[in-house]
Amino acid sequence: MPDAIAESEEQLLEQLQKAAFDYFIEYVDVTTGLVADTSRKGSPASIAVVGFALSCYPIGVERGWITRADGAAQTLKALRFFWNSPQSSKADVTGYKGFYYHFLDMHSGRRAWQCELSMIDTTLLLAGVLTAAAYFTAPTVEESEIRALAEALYRRVDWQWAQNGHETVAQGWKPECGFLQSCWEGYSEATILYVLGSASPNFPLPANSFAGWTSTYQWESIYGYDFLYAGPLFIHLFSHAWIDFRGIQDEFMREKGCDYFENSRRAVSIQREYAARNPLGFIGYGPNLWGITAGDGPGNEELRESGRDRRFFGYTDRGVPFGRDDGTLAPWGMVAALPFSPPSALTAVRHMMERFPDICAGFRLSSSFNPNLVDQGGWISDGYYGLDQGIVVMMIENYRSGLIWKLMRSSPYIASGLRRAGFAGGWL
Amino acid sequence: MASARPPGWRNPDPAHPYDLLILGGGPAGLAAAENAIDCGAKVALIERDLLGGVSLLTGSVPSKSIIRTSRLYANMRDAENFGAIVPTGIQENFAATMERMRRLRARISTYHSADRLKIAGVDLYFGAARFAGPDSIIVEGAIICFRKALVATGARTMATVIPGLEEAGYFTSEDVFDLTECPRRLLVIGGGPLGCELAQAFCRLGSHVVIAQNEAKFLPREERDAAQILSESLARDGVEIHLNTTVVAVKTATTGEKLVDLVSDDIKSTIAVDDILTGVGRTPNVEGLGLDEAGVACDRVTGIRVDDFLRTTNPRIYAAGDVCLEHKFTHAAEASARLAVANALFGEERKWSALTIPWCTYTDPEIAHVGLYVSEAKDRSIPIKTVTVLMHDTDRAMIDGQEEGFVKIHLREGIDEILGATIVAAHAGEMINEITLAIDAHIGLSVLATVIHAYPTQASAIKRVADAFAKSRLTPPRAHDISRPEWPTDLG
């Protein structure tokens, strides 16, 4: 149950952002600097969550929530861990070819479960690493080491190996079976992957790699909006946490007279249109309550309620307008949409907090909730996910000050990667 | 099925030479025979086995028949969602389902019966035939000469090579309709159109169905969203789905059940089933035809080599249907046959590439397509724009409780030219014909927007696409356009 919802926008955002930021203080391993994937007991670390944490520390410093020295120390701990951890093709190490396994044991830092070496999660980690390098620019020993390690970690990643002989990058690799069969098809959160891969000094992705990926895009007019389609909302948010896409265009967007920022704004509009239509008749949906995306869910269950047969899912891809949709909403998705459509996002957040106060304990937002499953009193995701907290902190900051966007604009690899991928115009 | 090959049939005495000799009595051969005879040609048709071909005997007709029955069962179970009462004690009757299928098959076969062909003036031969030279053929010891010939011998199910599968035994589309009992547990190998259709149908008829597809999605050539909706639909029916999964081995247990080893990336598992159905690919029937003697080039995988006029490497001989086409559909076979007849007998120069061929996978919902896919347009450097209307925005779909799906029409960017369309809807197979007509007649969306569609119909979704296109032309979107009216934020 949250405290009273602040009337001022600034105060509300401060409350939400600080509560999310604290996740990275509470769930970090003091030795390795790794951050837990979720707040649930026994959760392994997620390398993507570490990437978000590294991006949030500068925000914490600027907001006065931690000191610069603490932020640098925490950052350095994680960077040293990643640089010194074992890299090989063996099954129980930390990474291979500069990439890292998606989940790592919080304490030993070794591969957790039998998870995959993840190209996109390594990208999100590297985005955090480069954010840290762009922020900690003081000529101190610690901050100099941060920059040196960031450079070394970035240079070590063998993006060309990750192509596995193809134009585009594979999604993952396992020592047990090699590259995974799944591949990137259609617009996704991988824009930042191609930007960072293209700028690599040692193993750059070839020029045709990004174009090969964009050739699988779907440009559609849906609900009257011309739009680069992707169903789950997070796809329209993640790369934008780091890269300011306002006014810069690649070849695809030049052709369409749009840009990726505007596209995300339209994605929010389509979420609202879908929720207003609410074709499956879920409780709560409306133009001011949306946020249908990949994430946790109530679990695989079939029920009959509200005069309909219902199917619910666990952790899965949800999206609009083609599905999946089981009535599960992601509160953080509405907050993270703030830079694209401030009135829509702010209204939705207030509406959600007023109508479903239980999803926001102490202003920290649950990963997802489902007000259906009426007999069970609805469902709220247990605990918190680091990814959600990270993007809330970053997107609120981008809305409030543009800090992360400004930092990443100054990163030479972001700028050169964007140019190599064919972006031009605007701040580039 | 006596009409498909009457008992005691006696082949006629050959007339010399025939204007058109047709090899194969499937949809292409029958369409060619009827078309040529209507034009006054002297026609012979040779069928090795039964008239009707795959479509009638083991393809479209039997599969759609059992799909129809399976939908009825699904509707009965779904009654509550329509304000009705689920009938008590729904009991699947597989024998009755198959009996209805056989009855329908027999009835439809009479429309192309041996007797009808004979009455129409076609010289009908039964027996294995092979070319004796560039202008003659031997059937049952008789040499038949022709001025022009058409090879329309079709295709058959491709053999599936999996260790242990042959020994364990399996069904293909060619014998699955001979089943007398519904398999208790059925594994379907392959998530193409046939695999998906039959997986859903058998599931609704009472089988526990597992489907293993070695790619990331069903119907690999179709659009992602279509495949995703189908996947959801199959799962809702209760089909156990294994995507990105390869069947690597089959063993038979002492109990008689089949133990099937599956691999998905590094995950290995074994499932137990009672029967296996393979639905992977079709291979052209080119063996034993003496094509070399006739100077007709062919490939065992792609079939008889034809040019855009469906002429083989022997200018006297044409080919049509599954034996030479990539698109192995009954309607494509018939269209190709008519085109080949026009070119062969009347010296016309109609091009196969100029035809617009729609197709449909008859799952629930159906998935239909015509024209270019987005990826094909991009491969050809054609800028493309897609206008989409969701079926949940269509009154009749809401009324019918069939809101799943969409109509997507692909246009040449900036021009009102329809390049292709995909429809996912309960009646997508019916709806796609309107788009096919539009493409064929070079009608754009601005004209379709003026066509009055009966209300309420699901096909009005096509008009809504046209309306959306017309509206977008009046108000072209601009980057950072915030003038467009949106939902107000003061709504609850």
CSV table of C-alpha atoms in Angstrom, one decimal, chain A residues 111 114 174 176-177 179-182 185-187 214-226 229 246-247 252 255-259 261-262 265-266 269 272-274 276-277 279 286-288 302 304 307-309 311 313 321-324 341 343-344 347 351, chain B residues 77-78 80-82 214-217 223-225 228-229 231-233 235-236 244-246 263-267 374-375 378 383-390 392-393 403 405-406 408 413 464 468 472 477-492:
chain,number,residue,atom,x,y,z
A,111,ARG,CA,26.9,-19.6,-14.9
A,114,GLN,CA,22.1,-24.1,-17.7
A,174,LYS,CA,25.3,-22.8,-25.1
A,176,GLU,CA,26.0,-28.0,-24.8
A,177,CYS,CA,24.5,-27.3,-28.3
A,179,PHE,CA,24.2,-21.3,-31.1
A,180,LEU,CA,20.5,-21.4,-30.3
A,181,GLN,CA,18.0,-21.8,-33.2
A,182,SER,CA,16.1,-18.7,-32.4
A,185,GLU,CA,13.4,-11.3,-36.6
A,186,GLY,CA,11.3,-8.2,-36.7
A,187,TYR,CA,11.8,-5.0,-34.7
A,214,THR,CA,15.8,-4.0,-40.4
A,215,SER,CA,14.8,-5.8,-43.5
A,216,THR,CA,12.6,-8.0,-41.3
A,217,TYR,CA,10.7,-5.0,-39.9
A,218,GLN,CA,6.9,-4.6,-40.3
A,219,TRP,CA,5.7,-1.1,-41.0
A,220,GLU,CA,2.0,-1.1,-40.5
A,221,SER,CA,-1.0,1.1,-40.1
A,222,ILE,CA,-2.7,-0.1,-37.0
A,223,TYR,CA,-5.7,1.7,-35.4
A,224,GLY,CA,-4.8,4.5,-37.8
A,225,TYR,CA,-1.2,4.9,-36.6
A,226,ASP,CA,1.6,4.3,-39.0
A,229,TYR,CA,5.3,-2.9,-35.3
A,246,ARG,CA,14.8,12.0,-31.1
A,247,GLY,CA,15.4,13.5,-34.5
A,252,PHE,CA,14.3,2.8,-42.7
A,255,GLU,CA,12.0,6.3,-45.8
A,256,LYS,CA,9.0,6.4,-43.5
A,257,GLY,CA,9.4,10.0,-42.4
A,258,CYS,CA,9.5,8.9,-38.8
A,259,ASP,CA,12.1,8.2,-36.0
A,261,PHE,CA,11.3,8.0,-30.6
A,262,GLU,CA,8.1,9.0,-32.4
A,265,ARG,CA,5.1,7.4,-28.8
A,266,ARG,CA,2.8,5.7,-31.3
A,269,SER,CA,-1.0,5.3,-28.4
A,272,ARG,CA,-4.1,2.9,-25.2
A,273,GLU,CA,-6.3,2.2,-28.2
A,274,TYR,CA,-6.1,-1.6,-27.6
A,276,ALA,CA,-9.8,1.1,-24.7
A,277,ARG,CA,-11.2,-1.6,-27.0
A,279,PRO,CA,-11.4,-7.1,-26.9
A,286,GLY,CA,-8.9,1.4,-20.6
A,287,PRO,CA,-7.2,4.3,-22.3
A,288,ASN,CA,-5.7,5.1,-18.9
A,302,GLU,CA,-7.4,-22.0,-17.4
A,304,ARG,CA,-14.0,-19.5,-16.6
A,307,GLY,CA,-18.7,-15.3,-18.7
A,308,ARG,CA,-15.6,-16.2,-20.7
A,309,ASP,CA,-13.0,-18.9,-20.8
A,311,ARG,CA,-6.1,-18.6,-20.2
A,313,PHE,CA,0.3,-17.5,-18.5
A,321,PRO,CA,-2.7,-5.9,-30.7
A,322,PHE,CA,-2.0,-9.5,-31.8
A,323,GLY,CA,-1.4,-11.0,-28.4
A,324,ARG,CA,-0.6,-12.6,-26.1
A,341,SER,CA,3.9,10.6,-23.9
A,343,PRO,CA,0.3,13.1,-20.1
A,344,SER,CA,-0.7,9.5,-21.0
A,347,THR,CA,-2.4,9.9,-15.9
A,351,HIS,CA,-5.0,6.1,-12.1
B,77,ARG,CA,-17.7,-27.4,-26.0
B,78,ASP,CA,-17.6,-23.6,-26.5
B,80,GLU,CA,-21.3,-21.4,-22.9
B,81,ASN,CA,-19.4,-18.6,-24.5
B,82,PHE,CA,-22.3,-18.1,-26.9
B,214,ASN,CA,11.7,-27.9,-36.2
B,215,GLU,CA,11.4,-24.2,-36.8
B,216,ALA,CA,10.7,-21.2,-34.5
B,217,LYS,CA,7.1,-20.9,-35.7
B,223,GLU,CA,3.7,-13.8,-41.4
B,224,ARG,CA,4.8,-14.0,-37.8
B,225,ASP,CA,1.6,-12.7,-36.3
B,228,GLN,CA,1.6,-16.7,-33.4
B,229,ILE,CA,-2.2,-16.5,-33.5
B,231,SER,CA,0.0,-21.2,-32.1
B,232,GLU,CA,-2.2,-19.7,-29.4
B,233,SER,CA,-5.3,-21.3,-31.0
B,235,ALA,CA,-2.6,-24.4,-27.5
B,236,ARG,CA,-6.1,-23.3,-26.5
B,244,ASN,CA,12.3,-25.4,-32.5
B,245,THR,CA,12.1,-29.1,-31.9
B,246,THR,CA,13.6,-31.9,-33.9
B,263,VAL,CA,15.7,-32.3,-29.1
B,264,SER,CA,15.3,-28.5,-28.7
B,265,ASP,CA,18.6,-26.8,-28.5
B,266,ASP,CA,20.2,-28.6,-25.5
B,267,ILE,CA,17.0,-29.9,-24.1
B,374,VAL,CA,6.6,-8.1,-47.0
B,375,SER,CA,9.9,-10.0,-47.1
B,378,LYS,CA,11.9,-6.1,-49.7
B,383,PRO,CA,8.9,-0.1,-50.8
B,384,ILE,CA,5.8,-1.5,-49.0
B,385,LYS,CA,3.2,-0.3,-46.5
B,386,THR,CA,0.8,-2.4,-44.6
B,387,VAL,CA,-2.7,-1.4,-43.6
B,388,THR,CA,-4.1,-3.6,-40.8
B,389,VAL,CA,-7.6,-3.9,-39.4
B,390,LEU,CA,-8.1,-6.2,-36.4
B,392,HIS,CA,-12.0,-7.3,-33.1
B,393,ASP,CA,-12.9,-4.0,-34.7
B,403,GLU,CA,-12.6,-11.8,-33.1
B,405,GLY,CA,-7.2,-12.3,-36.4
B,406,PHE,CA,-6.7,-9.5,-38.8
B,408,LYS,CA,-3.4,-7.0,-43.5
B,413,GLU,CA,4.4,2.7,-50.6
B,464,ARG,CA,-12.4,-1.0,-43.2
B,468,ALA,CA,-8.3,3.4,-43.2
B,472,SER,CA,-4.4,8.1,-44.2
B,477,PRO,CA,1.2,11.2,-40.8
B,478,ARG,CA,4.1,13.5,-39.8
B,479,ALA,CA,6.9,12.8,-37.4
B,480,HIS,CA,6.2,14.2,-34.0
B,481,ASP,CA,2.7,14.8,-35.1
B,482,ILE,CA,0.8,15.5,-31.9
B,483,SER,CA,-2.3,16.9,-33.5
B,484,ARG,CA,-3.9,13.6,-34.0
B,485,PRO,CA,-6.9,13.1,-31.6
B,486,GLU,CA,-6.1,10.6,-28.9
B,487,TRP,CA,-8.0,9.1,-26.0
B,488,PRO,CA,-8.4,11.9,-23.5
B,489,THR,CA,-6.4,11.3,-20.3
B,490,ASP,CA,-9.2,12.2,-18.0
B,491,LEU,CA,-11.1,9.0,-18.6
B,492,GLY,CA,-11.2,6.3,-16.0
